[in-house]
């Protein structure tokens, strides 16, 4: 049981860690980690040039400086629109708030310029308190093919703008994003259609859930890579306005002083990006549609669980099936793969969770590594202690065998060298016989342990009387008991027929009896009893000897184990007798229990089934 748990430990730990990390991945901390990782991916693997490429007509610092600044913005726009009217862009999106009436003649001139631009999209901002829109004044709105919102979407859990809301509603009026309206105009689609799960423009469907605020993730190009032309250059003739014919042009203020309209994005964490550029980038992402790597699709939560499980299971497998350095190397490789996989997927346009697989693989690495360490240490310790116990026993056996061998050797020499009287020869012959039998018994015992353990020992069961068996054992042990003046108390038992292997069971009972005598003081009593126990039989051997502690009882049936008290007592022993007894009882389908306390005597009870 214990071994089975130990063997299952790496799988269990890996599974638990996977579930834990998958759950943790929905916490703000993990979301921020994922954000940081994905932002980094965007910087090292930004989107390439896309078709159609949007153009940013930037009202930059120099434009403002040379055209009269903020206050002359409408005049500047009028001049820009006039310069574009002859060869108009496919779409002209103006990210400038035109909500308040200006000087009447200036507004009239701008409205007239707007009238000559075919696909004009104008911006409306939501009131700061969210209670309504600030649309362009009617004179401008009349010429707009679309009036759109210009908001971005920060987060989750930080201030970085990776997404725009495709739709925003205020005071019951819904506006689409400037980039989305521009795309509709560019694609000459009649309208934008929405469902709870997505938004479509003509045949283009964008996955964006209404209940999540209609987010749409921008696939960014690096800031400097967006095609940008300064409005000042277009007006001064340094750039040719006709070059913008048929293009999608986003006009907006990029001046660094216009901090209000600059936001943090993944590709420019240090320097905020101008709002107009965010719209242009969003437009390009929409236009790239489902082209590989064009848009970023966010993998479903199922992926989080699957990937996390996959990597921690692989980690467990590495430590279960591989050994030593190889398992560590495989573990490191798996941990690296867990870090690297989100990047590979990112390159294919998928946003995979990064925190859960990475943390799960790292934690599983530590857990399985620790498990491995413990297992190896435990195996080493068991091997060491078995080895040392075996060595001790071996020394003892060598020592024990020498005694009868010396006796045999000496006696046989006596017989051959000297002409001894007949009775003396007979006596020596008997001694040689007894000593060689003792030697043979000792060897048999040792071999029995091995054979029993290897399952090679055969049982020859037959019906027999338990009382009769106990009588035999007592007779054999009486010499030992007499030498210590120990009384064996045996009330006898009637009709206790059992099915057993006589030789083996005799060995077991005899062993318990001799142990009781060996580990008892002189002139004490050993009680042996046998009685029916249900359909089976229960045999008890109780002594008044040295006893043992609870911890020692637990280890008692281990091969070669001897208690400290027994070692110190000077009583010779090998510590294998009880391990054989236990084997024998188990082979008979029975069980053995010990009740004992130090210096309080011990009671060994064997229960055999019917
Ligand atoms: P051995 O007696 O040769 O050492 P056993 O396997 O028969 O080997 O017993 C193992 C150990 O269990 C003994 O060394 C002794 O420490 C302890 N033991 C066995 N029987 C008794 C008993 N009746 N009283 C106290 N200790 C015992």
Coordinates of C-alpha atoms in Angstrom, one line a residue, residues 204-206 285-295 297 348:
X204 CA -15.5 39.3 -42.4
X205 CA -16.4 38.0 -39.0
X206 CA -14.6 39.2 -35.9
X285 CA -5.5 44.3 -37.7
X286 CA -9.1 44.2 -38.8
X287 CA -8.1 44.3 -42.5
X288 CA -5.6 41.5 -42.1
X289 CA -8.6 39.4 -41.0
X290 CA -7.9 35.7 -40.6
X291 CA -4.5 35.8 -42.4
X292 CA -2.1 33.8 -40.3
X293 CA -0.5 36.0 -37.7
X294 CA -2.7 38.9 -38.8
X295 CA -4.9 38.8 -35.8
X297 CA -6.8 34.8 -31.2
X348 CA 0.9 31.5 -35.3

